[in-house]
Tab-separated table of N, CA and C in Angstrom:
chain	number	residue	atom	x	y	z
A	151	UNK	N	-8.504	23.326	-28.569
A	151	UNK	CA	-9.922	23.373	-28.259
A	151	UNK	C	-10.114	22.875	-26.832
A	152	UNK	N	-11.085	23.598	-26.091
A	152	UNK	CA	-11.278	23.616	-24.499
A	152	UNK	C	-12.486	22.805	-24.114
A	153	UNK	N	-12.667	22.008	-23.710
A	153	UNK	CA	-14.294	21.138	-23.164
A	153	UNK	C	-14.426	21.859	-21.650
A	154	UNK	N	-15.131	23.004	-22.022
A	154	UNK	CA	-15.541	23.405	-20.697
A	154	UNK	C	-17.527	22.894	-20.454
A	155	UNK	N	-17.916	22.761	-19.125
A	155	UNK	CA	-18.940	22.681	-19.200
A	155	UNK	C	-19.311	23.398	-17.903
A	156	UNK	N	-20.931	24.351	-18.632
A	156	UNK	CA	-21.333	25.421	-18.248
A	156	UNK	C	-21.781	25.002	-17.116
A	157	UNK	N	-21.625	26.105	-16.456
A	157	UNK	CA	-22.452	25.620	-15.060
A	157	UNK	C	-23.652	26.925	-14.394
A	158	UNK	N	-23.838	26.616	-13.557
A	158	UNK	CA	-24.580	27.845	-13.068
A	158	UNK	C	-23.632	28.665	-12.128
A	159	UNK	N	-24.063	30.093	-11.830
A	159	UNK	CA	-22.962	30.739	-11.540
A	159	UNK	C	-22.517	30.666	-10.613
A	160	UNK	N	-23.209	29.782	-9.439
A	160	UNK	CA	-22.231	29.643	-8.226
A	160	UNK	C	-21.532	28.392	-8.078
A	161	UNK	N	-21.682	27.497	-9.443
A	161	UNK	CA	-20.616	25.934	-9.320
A	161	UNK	C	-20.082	26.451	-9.984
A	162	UNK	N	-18.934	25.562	-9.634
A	162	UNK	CA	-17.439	25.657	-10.323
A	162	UNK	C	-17.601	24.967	-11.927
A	163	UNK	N	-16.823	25.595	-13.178
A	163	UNK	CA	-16.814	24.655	-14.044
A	163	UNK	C	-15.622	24.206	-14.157
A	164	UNK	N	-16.304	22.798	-14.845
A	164	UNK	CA	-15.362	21.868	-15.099
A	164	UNK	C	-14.514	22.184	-16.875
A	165	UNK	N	-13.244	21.795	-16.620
A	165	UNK	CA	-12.698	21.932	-17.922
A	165	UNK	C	-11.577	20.696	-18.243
A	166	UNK	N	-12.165	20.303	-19.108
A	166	UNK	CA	-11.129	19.095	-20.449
A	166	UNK	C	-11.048	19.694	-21.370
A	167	UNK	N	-9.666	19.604	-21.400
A	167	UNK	CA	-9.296	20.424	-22.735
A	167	UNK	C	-9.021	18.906	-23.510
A	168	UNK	N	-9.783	19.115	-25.081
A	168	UNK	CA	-10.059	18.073	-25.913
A	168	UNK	C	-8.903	17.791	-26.528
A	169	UNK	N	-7.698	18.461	-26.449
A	169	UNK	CA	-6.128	17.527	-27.038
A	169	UNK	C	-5.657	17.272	-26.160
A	170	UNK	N	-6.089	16.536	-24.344
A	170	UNK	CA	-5.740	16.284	-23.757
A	170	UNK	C	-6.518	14.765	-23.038
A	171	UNK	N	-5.688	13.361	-23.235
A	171	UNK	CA	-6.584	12.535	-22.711
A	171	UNK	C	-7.656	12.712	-21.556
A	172	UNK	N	-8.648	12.026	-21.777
A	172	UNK	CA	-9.734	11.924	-21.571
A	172	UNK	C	-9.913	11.690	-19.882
A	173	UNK	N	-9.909	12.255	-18.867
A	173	UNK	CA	-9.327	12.045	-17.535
A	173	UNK	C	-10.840	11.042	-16.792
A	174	UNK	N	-12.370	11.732	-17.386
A	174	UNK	CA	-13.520	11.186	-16.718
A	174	UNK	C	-13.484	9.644	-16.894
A	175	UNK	N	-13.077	8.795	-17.945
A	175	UNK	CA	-13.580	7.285	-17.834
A	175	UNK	C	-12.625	6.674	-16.205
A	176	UNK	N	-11.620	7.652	-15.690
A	176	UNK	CA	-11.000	7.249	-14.657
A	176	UNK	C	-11.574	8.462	-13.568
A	177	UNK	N	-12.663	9.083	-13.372
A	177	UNK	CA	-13.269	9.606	-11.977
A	177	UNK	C	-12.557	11.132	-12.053
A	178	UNK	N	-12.000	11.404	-12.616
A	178	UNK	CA	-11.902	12.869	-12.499
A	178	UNK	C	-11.832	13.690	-13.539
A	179	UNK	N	-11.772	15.020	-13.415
A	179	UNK	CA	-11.665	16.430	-14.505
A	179	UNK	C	-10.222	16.961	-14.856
A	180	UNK	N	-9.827	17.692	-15.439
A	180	UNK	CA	-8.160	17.493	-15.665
A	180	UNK	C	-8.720	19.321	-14.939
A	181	UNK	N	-9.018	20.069	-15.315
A	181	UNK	CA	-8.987	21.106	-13.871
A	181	UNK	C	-10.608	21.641	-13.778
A	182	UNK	N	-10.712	22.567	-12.703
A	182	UNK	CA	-12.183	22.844	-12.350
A	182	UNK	C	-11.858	24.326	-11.683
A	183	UNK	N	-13.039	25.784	-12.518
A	183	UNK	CA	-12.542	26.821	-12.041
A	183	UNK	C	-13.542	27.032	-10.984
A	184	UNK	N	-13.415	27.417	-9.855
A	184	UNK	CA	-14.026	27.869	-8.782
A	184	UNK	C	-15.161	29.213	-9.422
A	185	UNK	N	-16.488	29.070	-9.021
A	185	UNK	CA	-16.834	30.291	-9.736
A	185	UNK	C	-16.324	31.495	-8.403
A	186	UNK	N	-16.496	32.946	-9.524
A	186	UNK	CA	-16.153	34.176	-8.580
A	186	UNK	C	-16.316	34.736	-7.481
A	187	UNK	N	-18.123	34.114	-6.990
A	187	UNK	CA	-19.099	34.365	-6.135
A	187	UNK	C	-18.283	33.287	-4.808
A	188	UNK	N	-17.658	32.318	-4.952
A	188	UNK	CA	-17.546	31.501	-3.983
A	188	UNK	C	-16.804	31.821	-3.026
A	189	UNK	N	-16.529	31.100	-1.693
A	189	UNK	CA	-15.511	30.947	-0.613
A	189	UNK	C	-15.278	29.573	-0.402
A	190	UNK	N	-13.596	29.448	-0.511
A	190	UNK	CA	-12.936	28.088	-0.402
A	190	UNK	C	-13.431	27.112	0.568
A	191	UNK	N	-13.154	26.466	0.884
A	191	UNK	CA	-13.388	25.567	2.433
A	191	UNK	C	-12.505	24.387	1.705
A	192	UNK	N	-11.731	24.166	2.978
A	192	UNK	CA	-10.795	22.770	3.083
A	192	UNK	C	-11.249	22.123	4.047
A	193	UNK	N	-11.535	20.458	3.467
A	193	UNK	CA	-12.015	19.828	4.080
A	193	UNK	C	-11.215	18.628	4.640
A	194	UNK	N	-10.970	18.096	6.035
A	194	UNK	CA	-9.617	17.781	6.550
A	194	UNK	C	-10.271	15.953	5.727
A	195	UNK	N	-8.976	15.378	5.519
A	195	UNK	CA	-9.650	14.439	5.073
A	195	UNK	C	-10.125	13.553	6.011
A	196	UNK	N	-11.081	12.547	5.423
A	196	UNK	CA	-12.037	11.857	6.188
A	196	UNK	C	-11.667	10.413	5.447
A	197	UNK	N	-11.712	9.540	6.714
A	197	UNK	CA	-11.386	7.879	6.501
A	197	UNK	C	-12.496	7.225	6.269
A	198	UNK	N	-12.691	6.104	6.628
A	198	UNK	CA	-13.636	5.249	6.738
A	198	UNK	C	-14.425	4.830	7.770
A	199	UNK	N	-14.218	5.692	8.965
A	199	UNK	CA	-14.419	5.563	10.205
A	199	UNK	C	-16.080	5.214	10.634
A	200	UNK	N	-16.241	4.429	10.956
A	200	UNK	CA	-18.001	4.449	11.397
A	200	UNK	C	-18.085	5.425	12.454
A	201	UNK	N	-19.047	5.650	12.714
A	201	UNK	CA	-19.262	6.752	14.149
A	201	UNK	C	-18.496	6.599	15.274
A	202	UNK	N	-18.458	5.147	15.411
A	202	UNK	CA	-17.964	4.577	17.170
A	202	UNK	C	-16.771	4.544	16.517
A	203	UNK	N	-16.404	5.128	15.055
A	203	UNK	CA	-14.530	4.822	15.303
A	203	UNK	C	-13.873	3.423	14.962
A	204	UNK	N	-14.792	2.932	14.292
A	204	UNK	CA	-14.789	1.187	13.956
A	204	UNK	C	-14.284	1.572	12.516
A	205	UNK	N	-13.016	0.183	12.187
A	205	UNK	CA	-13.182	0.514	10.522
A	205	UNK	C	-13.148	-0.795	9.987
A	206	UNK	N	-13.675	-0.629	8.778
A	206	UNK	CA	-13.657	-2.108	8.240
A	206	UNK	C	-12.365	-3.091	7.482
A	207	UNK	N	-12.345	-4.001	7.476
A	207	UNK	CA	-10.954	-4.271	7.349
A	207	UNK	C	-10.990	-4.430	5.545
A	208	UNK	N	-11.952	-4.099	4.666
A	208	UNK	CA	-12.132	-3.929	3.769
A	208	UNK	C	-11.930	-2.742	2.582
A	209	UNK	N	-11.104	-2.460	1.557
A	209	UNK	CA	-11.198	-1.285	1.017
A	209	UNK	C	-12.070	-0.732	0.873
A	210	UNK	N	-13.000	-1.480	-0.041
A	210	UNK	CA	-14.199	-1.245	-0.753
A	210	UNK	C	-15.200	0.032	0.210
A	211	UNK	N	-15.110	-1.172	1.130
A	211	UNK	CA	-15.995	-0.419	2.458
A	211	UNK	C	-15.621	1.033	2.860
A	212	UNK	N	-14.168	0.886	3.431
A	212	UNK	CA	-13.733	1.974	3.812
A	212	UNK	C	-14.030	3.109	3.008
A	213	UNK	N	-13.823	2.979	1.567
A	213	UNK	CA	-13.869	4.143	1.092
A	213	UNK	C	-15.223	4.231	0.754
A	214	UNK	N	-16.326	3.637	0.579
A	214	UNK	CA	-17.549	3.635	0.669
A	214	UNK	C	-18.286	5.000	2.223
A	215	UNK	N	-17.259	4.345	3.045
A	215	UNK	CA	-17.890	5.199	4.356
A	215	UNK	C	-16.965	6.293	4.161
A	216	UNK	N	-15.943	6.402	3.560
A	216	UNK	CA	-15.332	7.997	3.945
A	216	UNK	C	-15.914	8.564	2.918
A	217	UNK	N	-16.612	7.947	1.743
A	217	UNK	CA	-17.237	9.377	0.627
A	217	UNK	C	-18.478	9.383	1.611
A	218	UNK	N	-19.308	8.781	2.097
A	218	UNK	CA	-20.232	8.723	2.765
A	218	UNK	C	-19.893	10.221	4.300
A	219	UNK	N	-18.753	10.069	4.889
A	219	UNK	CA	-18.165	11.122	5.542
A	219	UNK	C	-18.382	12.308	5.008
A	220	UNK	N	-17.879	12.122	3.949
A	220	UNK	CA	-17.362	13.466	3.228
A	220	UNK	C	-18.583	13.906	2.568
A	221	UNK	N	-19.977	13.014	2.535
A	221	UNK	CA	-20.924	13.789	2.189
A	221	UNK	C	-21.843	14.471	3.301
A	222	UNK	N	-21.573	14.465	4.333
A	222	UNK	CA	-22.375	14.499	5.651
A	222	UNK	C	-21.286	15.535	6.307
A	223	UNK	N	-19.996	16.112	5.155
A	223	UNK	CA	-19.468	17.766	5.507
A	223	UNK	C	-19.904	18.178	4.842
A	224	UNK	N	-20.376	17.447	3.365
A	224	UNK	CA	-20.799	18.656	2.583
A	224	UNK	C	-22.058	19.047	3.096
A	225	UNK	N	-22.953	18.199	3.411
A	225	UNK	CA	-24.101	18.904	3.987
A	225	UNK	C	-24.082	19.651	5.195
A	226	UNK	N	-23.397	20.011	6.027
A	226	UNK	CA	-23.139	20.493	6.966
A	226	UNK	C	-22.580	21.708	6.462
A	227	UNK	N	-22.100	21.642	5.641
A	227	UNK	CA	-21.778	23.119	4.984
A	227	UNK	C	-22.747	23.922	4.029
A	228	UNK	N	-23.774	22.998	4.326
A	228	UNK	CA	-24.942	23.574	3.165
A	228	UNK	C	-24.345	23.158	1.813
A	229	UNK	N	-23.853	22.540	1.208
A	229	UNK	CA	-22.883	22.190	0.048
A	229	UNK	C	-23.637	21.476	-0.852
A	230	UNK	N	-23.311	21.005	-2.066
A	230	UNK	CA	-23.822	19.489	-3.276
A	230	UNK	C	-22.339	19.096	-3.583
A	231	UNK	N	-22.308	18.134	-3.767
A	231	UNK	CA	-21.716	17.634	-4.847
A	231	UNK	C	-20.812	18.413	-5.539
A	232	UNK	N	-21.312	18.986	-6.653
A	232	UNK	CA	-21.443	19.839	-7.551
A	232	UNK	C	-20.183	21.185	-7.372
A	233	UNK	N	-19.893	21.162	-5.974
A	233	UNK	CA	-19.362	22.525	-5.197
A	233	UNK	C	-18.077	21.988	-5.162
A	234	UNK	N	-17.956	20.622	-5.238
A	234	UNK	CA	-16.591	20.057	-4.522
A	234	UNK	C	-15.576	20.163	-5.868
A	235	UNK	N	-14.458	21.090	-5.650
A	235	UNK	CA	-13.660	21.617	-6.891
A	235	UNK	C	-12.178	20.840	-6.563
A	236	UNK	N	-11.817	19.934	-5.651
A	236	UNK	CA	-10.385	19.212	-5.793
A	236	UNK	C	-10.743	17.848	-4.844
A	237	UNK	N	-10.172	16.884	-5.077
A	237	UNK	CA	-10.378	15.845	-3.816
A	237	UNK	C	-8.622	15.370	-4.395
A	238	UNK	N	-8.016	15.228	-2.878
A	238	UNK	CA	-6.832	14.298	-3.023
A	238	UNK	C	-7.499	12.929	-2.021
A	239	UNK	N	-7.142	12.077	-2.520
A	239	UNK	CA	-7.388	10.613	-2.077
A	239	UNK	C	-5.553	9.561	-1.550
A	240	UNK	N	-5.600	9.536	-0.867
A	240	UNK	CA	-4.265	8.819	-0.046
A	240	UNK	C	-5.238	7.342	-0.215
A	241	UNK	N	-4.022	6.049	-0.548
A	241	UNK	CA	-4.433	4.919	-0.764
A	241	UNK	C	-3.465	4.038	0.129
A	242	UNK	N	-3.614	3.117	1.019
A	242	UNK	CA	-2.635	2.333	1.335
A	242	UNK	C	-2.296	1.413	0.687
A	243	UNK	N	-0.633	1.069	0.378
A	243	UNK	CA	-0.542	0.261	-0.866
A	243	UNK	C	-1.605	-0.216	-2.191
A	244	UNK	N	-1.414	1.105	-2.645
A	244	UNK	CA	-2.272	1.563	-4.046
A	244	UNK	C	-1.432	0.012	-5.188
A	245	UNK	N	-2.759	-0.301	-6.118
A	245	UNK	CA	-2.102	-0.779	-7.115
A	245	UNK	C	-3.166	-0.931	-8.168
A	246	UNK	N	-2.706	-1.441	-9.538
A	246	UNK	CA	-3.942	-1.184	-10.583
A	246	UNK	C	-4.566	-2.278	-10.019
A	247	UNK	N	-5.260	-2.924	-9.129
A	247	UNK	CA	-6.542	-3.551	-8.927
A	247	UNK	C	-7.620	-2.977	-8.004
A	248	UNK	N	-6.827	-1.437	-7.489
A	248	UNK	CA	-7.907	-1.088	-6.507
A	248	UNK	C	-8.675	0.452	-7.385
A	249	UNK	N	-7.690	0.510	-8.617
A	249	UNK	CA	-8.385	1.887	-9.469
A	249	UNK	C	-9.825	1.462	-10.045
A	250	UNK	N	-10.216	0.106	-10.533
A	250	UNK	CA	-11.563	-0.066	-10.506
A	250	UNK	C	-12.272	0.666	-9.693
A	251	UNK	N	-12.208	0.388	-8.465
A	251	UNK	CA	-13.085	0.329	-6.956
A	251	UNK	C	-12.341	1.941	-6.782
A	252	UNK	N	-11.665	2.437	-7.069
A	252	UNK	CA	-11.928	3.843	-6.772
A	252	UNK	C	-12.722	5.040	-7.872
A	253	UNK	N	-12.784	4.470	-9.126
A	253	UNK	CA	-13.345	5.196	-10.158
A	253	UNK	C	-14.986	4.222	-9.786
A	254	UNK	N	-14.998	3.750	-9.450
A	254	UNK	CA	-16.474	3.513	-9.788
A	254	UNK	C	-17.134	4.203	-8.259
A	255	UNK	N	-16.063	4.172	-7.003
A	255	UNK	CA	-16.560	5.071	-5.629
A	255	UNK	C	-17.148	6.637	-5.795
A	256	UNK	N	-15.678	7.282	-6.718
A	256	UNK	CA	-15.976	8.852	-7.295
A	256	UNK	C	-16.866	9.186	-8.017
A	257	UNK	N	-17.148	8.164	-8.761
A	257	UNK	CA	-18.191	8.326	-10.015
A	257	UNK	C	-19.511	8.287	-9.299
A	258	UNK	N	-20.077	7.054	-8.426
A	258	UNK	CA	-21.177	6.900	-7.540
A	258	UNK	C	-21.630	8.216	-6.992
A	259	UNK	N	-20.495	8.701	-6.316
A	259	UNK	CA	-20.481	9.841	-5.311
A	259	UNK	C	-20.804	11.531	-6.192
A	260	UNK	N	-20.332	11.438	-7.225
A	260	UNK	CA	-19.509	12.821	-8.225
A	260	UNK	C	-21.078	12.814	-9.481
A	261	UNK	N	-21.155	11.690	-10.453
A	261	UNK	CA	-21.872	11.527	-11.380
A	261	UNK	C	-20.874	12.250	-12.454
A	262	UNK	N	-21.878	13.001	-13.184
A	262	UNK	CA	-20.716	13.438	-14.475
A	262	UNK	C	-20.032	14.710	-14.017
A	263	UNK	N	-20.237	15.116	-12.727
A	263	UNK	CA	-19.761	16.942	-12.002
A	263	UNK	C	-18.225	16.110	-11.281
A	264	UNK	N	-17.740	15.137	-12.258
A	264	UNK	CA	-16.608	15.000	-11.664
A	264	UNK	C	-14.944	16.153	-11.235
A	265	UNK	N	-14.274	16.128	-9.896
A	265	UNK	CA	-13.866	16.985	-9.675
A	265	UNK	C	-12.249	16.649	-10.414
A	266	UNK	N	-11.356	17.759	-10.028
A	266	UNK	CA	-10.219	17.546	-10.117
A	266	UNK	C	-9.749	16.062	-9.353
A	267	UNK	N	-8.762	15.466	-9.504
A	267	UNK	CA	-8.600	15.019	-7.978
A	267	UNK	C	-7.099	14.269	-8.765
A	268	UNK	N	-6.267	14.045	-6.834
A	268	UNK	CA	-4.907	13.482	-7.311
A	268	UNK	C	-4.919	11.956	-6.015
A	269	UNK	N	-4.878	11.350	-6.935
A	269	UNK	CA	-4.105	10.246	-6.282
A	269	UNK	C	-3.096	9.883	-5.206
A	270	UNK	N	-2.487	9.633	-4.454
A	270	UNK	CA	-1.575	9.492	-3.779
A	270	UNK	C	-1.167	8.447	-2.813
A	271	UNK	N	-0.052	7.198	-3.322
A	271	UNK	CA	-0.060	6.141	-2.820
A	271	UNK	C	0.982	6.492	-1.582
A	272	UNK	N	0.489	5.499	-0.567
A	272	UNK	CA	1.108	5.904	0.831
A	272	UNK	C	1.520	4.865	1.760
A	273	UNK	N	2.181	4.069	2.337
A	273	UNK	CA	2.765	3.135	2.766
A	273	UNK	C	1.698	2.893	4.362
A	274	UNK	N	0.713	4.113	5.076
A	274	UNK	CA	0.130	3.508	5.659
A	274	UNK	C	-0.298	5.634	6.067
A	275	UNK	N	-1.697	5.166	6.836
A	275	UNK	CA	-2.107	6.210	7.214
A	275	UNK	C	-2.266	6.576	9.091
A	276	UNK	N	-3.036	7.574	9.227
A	276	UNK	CA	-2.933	8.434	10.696
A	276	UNK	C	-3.207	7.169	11.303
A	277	UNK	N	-4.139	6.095	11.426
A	277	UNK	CA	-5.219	5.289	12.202
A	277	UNK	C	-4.512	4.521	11.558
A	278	UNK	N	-3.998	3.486	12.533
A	278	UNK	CA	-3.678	1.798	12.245
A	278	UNK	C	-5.029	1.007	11.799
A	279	UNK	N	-5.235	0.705	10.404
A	279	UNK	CA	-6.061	0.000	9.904
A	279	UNK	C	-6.768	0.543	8.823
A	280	UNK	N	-6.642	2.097	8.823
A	280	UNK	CA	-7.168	2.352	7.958
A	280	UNK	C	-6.660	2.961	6.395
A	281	UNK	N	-7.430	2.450	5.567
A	281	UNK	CA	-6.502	2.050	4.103
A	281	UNK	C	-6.834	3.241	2.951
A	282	UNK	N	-7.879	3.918	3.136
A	282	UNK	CA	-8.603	5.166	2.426
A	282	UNK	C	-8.580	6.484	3.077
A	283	UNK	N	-8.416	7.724	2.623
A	283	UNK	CA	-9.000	8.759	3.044
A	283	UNK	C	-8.829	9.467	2.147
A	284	UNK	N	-9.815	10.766	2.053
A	284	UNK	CA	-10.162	11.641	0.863
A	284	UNK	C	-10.003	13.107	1.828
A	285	UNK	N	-9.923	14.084	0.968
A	285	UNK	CA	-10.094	15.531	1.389
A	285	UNK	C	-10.411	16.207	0.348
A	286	UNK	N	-11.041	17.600	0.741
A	286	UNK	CA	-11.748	17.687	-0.747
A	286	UNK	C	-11.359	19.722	-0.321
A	287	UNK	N	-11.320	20.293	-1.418
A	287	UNK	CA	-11.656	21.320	-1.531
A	287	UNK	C	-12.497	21.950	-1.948
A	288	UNK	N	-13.904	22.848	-1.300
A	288	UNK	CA	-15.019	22.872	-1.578
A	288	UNK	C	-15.440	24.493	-2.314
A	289	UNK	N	-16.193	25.039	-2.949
A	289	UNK	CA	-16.573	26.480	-3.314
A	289	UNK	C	-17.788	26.380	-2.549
A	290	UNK	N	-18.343	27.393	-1.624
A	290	UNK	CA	-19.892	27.425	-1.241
A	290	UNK	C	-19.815	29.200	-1.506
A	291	UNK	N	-20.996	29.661	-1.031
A	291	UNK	CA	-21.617	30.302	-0.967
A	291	UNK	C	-21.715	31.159	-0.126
């Protein structure tokens, strides 16, 4: 049995398949189909960067300002939420005390139109200092 949920025809739906643990109480969908009508867009990932290029020496923060980034492409693409069908997230020295603070970031950002998304722990990123970044793969219109 399949937990798909309907969408309208130009979002992507989301699908949990119900003999498969439960992926949303941890921020994501186990897959998400692009609807037919759409065109891809890859979105390069985005850090925590303030405008002037400042980052905070804080996780929390950082990834606070890169979903904050990453919502200010989606609008620039004319986009919601709703459109965003994969996010990979790179963590600097990932461990189970920072998956709180990343399921409750996705969830803030996502609501229940949570996307696919993969994890990926990383020993350090592009920018000396910075500890988050996301990229997302988008369906528009």
């Amino acid at each position: 049995m399949t937990s798909a949920t309907t969408a309208p025809a130009h979002l992507p739906t989301i699908i949990n398949p119900s003999h498969l643990h439960d992926p949303r109480p941890n921020g994501y969908s186990t897959a998400v189909a692009a609807p037919a009508s759409g065109r891809m867009v890859f979105v390069s990932g985005q850090g925590g960067q303030e405008r002037d290029g400042s980052l905070s020496p804080d996780f929390a923060a950082q990834m606070k300002q890169a979903y904050a980034n990453l919502a200010a492409v989606l609008e620039a693409l004319g986009a919601e939420v709703a459109q965003v069908m994969k996010l990979t997230v790179y963590v600097v020295d990932h461990d189970m005390s920072k998956l709180g603070v990343l399921t409750s970031g996705v969830t803030r950002m996502f609501g229940a139109t949570l996307p696919a998304q993969t994890l990926v722990p990383v020993p350090k990123l592009a920018v000396d200092g910075m500890l988050f970044e996301v990229e997302a793969i988008v369906s528009v219109q």
